[in-house]
């Protein structure tokens, strides 16, 4: 379930989490914030969709977790990309680009009059 | 994704569920805190910040649920919660929970205990390799072909030489007199020693773990000994160097040649501490062809079935009958060793098995009944929850888990009950049922009963849930508020369940009743002896220090000194206590009189060797002639005293005193006739011949059991007897002290044991049936309380309503009773060998059981009937 401003497909959220984590390890709140910022407040990631997604990705072996202390001195669980996760990011990025290009082609298509040349 | 890693992660999260949950909570808290902080930084006051962040979050529990879903452990988590819920629901109805769990526990525990006993005794009675090839060989004579006799040494040697169907055979001297004393001074202890022929270890296919067995050329009573693992550890500290060392037993030095593996037990004699070579020198004396004292076991050749061996044995028997014309026409018969060992215990255990099977069915029925009641009670709850949107699979799962919780709790109680029941079974039955002492809880059987009881719990527990899932919740809710009479079909199912309970209880009641009457009958049988207060104990004299003259002197002297104890009226000794079964059964022939040297003038008679004032000590009266006195010694002509039955058989219609008979290779003059003694507790009267120990001491080392009759209470008598024995020889052991009454009763132990078990089961069955009836009637009354209210408001007589409920209960009981009685009649054949002095179809017992059941049913029905009319009509109608 995504926040109101933008409906998010499950696969898309996972891809964005992978992207976010490819820059640096982050805790859950940090991931949500980063996605919100990077999407210019279009995507609000709720806890209800973020944490199940993180668990699923961990089960698939894309992430590892560790407890660390934040700059404010609080304990938080940090997520980090594994090699498999990095590979998965590549795969998803490629297929996303293909899919979004395809969607753009479809959405940008104009009706060419029949027989017209 | 990697399937393996995925499962590993799931399992990990199940195992570390607690930690995962804690960490998740911390993580979510951190997230919320950060949100709140951020809102505050944006200028909101703390309360508003918290409200906003909560709005974003949308319910912590929901998030957690979704995370669990993602972990793949949600089912597990839910099941855990359902268990908690089940425990709480059960705790809310402690009565139902207690009855259900106890019922299950009794069913599971009782069944497991009895099945374990049956398994140990009946199914695996011979812990040897290829036990099916083992057979027991008995001799018989054509006059009494069904009476199994021991084998003579003469015949044994011939069988062994000539039989081709046997791979090997062995003779055992199982008589109790073969014990030995080990240790010295105050530490003298009696152990069980079994003289066996060579071939013994080959027949049972168990070889000593150290050293060797016995060789054929050692069958001469050589001082060799094979010790049990226990004796080896005790006497030699488990030292392997024990082989070749000397072990002093009864004053004679035996050389240890072998140590048996732990757990090895003799199939016939039970707890044996040591094996020594049997002396087969007796086989060379043809006189011994009438001397039946060896137990013989054989291992059949793999290609020779029992029938072929029996055929060969029959041919051989006729040859042997011609070879030893003096012996009775020695027939021989083979029984499978398993049958021989299990013997009559077979029937006792089968009855127990049947009883426990009935109880298990009863338990399942009761559980079904309880759960059906509960199911209809909860139909409304389930309908309501279903109407409020609970998913139906979820409802079914929850009901399932509740049933499982019950079954599990029942299982735990069952294990406890099984343990208790098994120690009770061992305590009650060990003396009368072979191998029972080796009883161990059999996990397979525990699992079996657990599964069975769980299945019944689950099956009947699920029924209401499925019904609830199927039917329209609205119907149920409407029906309940209308408080109509319950659906007829369901009531009828429950009534039939009670009918079956009553029927099963009747079967068990009849069985218990028959055994109670049998025991009373058997206890009132006149055995011919008066056991009141009589103390008995064995004294075994080591052959090394006591030759036959010394033994003869000792037993007379001990009887004299025991009789001199204040308050003792008579004391003596005997080779086997009266009414305790067969012992030294020898062919006995009249040598004078009308039947001299005829077949009619011969009988298989119980031979007893007596010392001191034996006849007075057990209360046997002299009918004619005289008893033995000091003149009947080794130098005097051989004399015997006979029982009245012997006189009637060998010397019918004449005065037996003064006649002559031949027994045990000796011709003797009859000097007296005494009253008859029963062979066993059933009171069967058989011929007896009594020999004076003074005249017979040279035959063998008779280990005479001392019999001391006090004038009054037997207390302190044992201590006195021990002191007397110590003055005679401080190294002797007062062995197996017991009261004569108890010893005689021991042959009844099996019947008593069966009765106790059957009685316990009958009690449980009765209680369950009463409970079931009570449950059904109370439930019916509750459902119809409105109807009763209307009736009473309209002026119906309370007594009539009460009668109506009572009649309903008694109708169900009567149908069950009739079915049960038919069942009891059909099953009576099973009990036929157990009942004594009463027909298995005795109408008094059948009617008594029915009356008892009806009485209990009336009590169980009265409370609901009373309750039906107790309430004020107005309160019910409102």
Coordinates of C-alpha atoms in Angstrom, one line a residue, chain A residues 6 15 24 44 74 85 91 102 117:
Chain A
X6 CA 1.3 8.1 -5.7
X15 CA 13.4 -1.5 -7.3
X24 CA 24.7 3.8 0.9
X44 CA 5.2 8.6 0.3
X74 CA 19.9 5.7 18.6
X85 CA 21.0 -7.4 -4.7
X91 CA 18.2 -6.5 -14.0
X102 CA 7.4 1.0 -24.2
X117 CA 1.1 8.7 -46.4

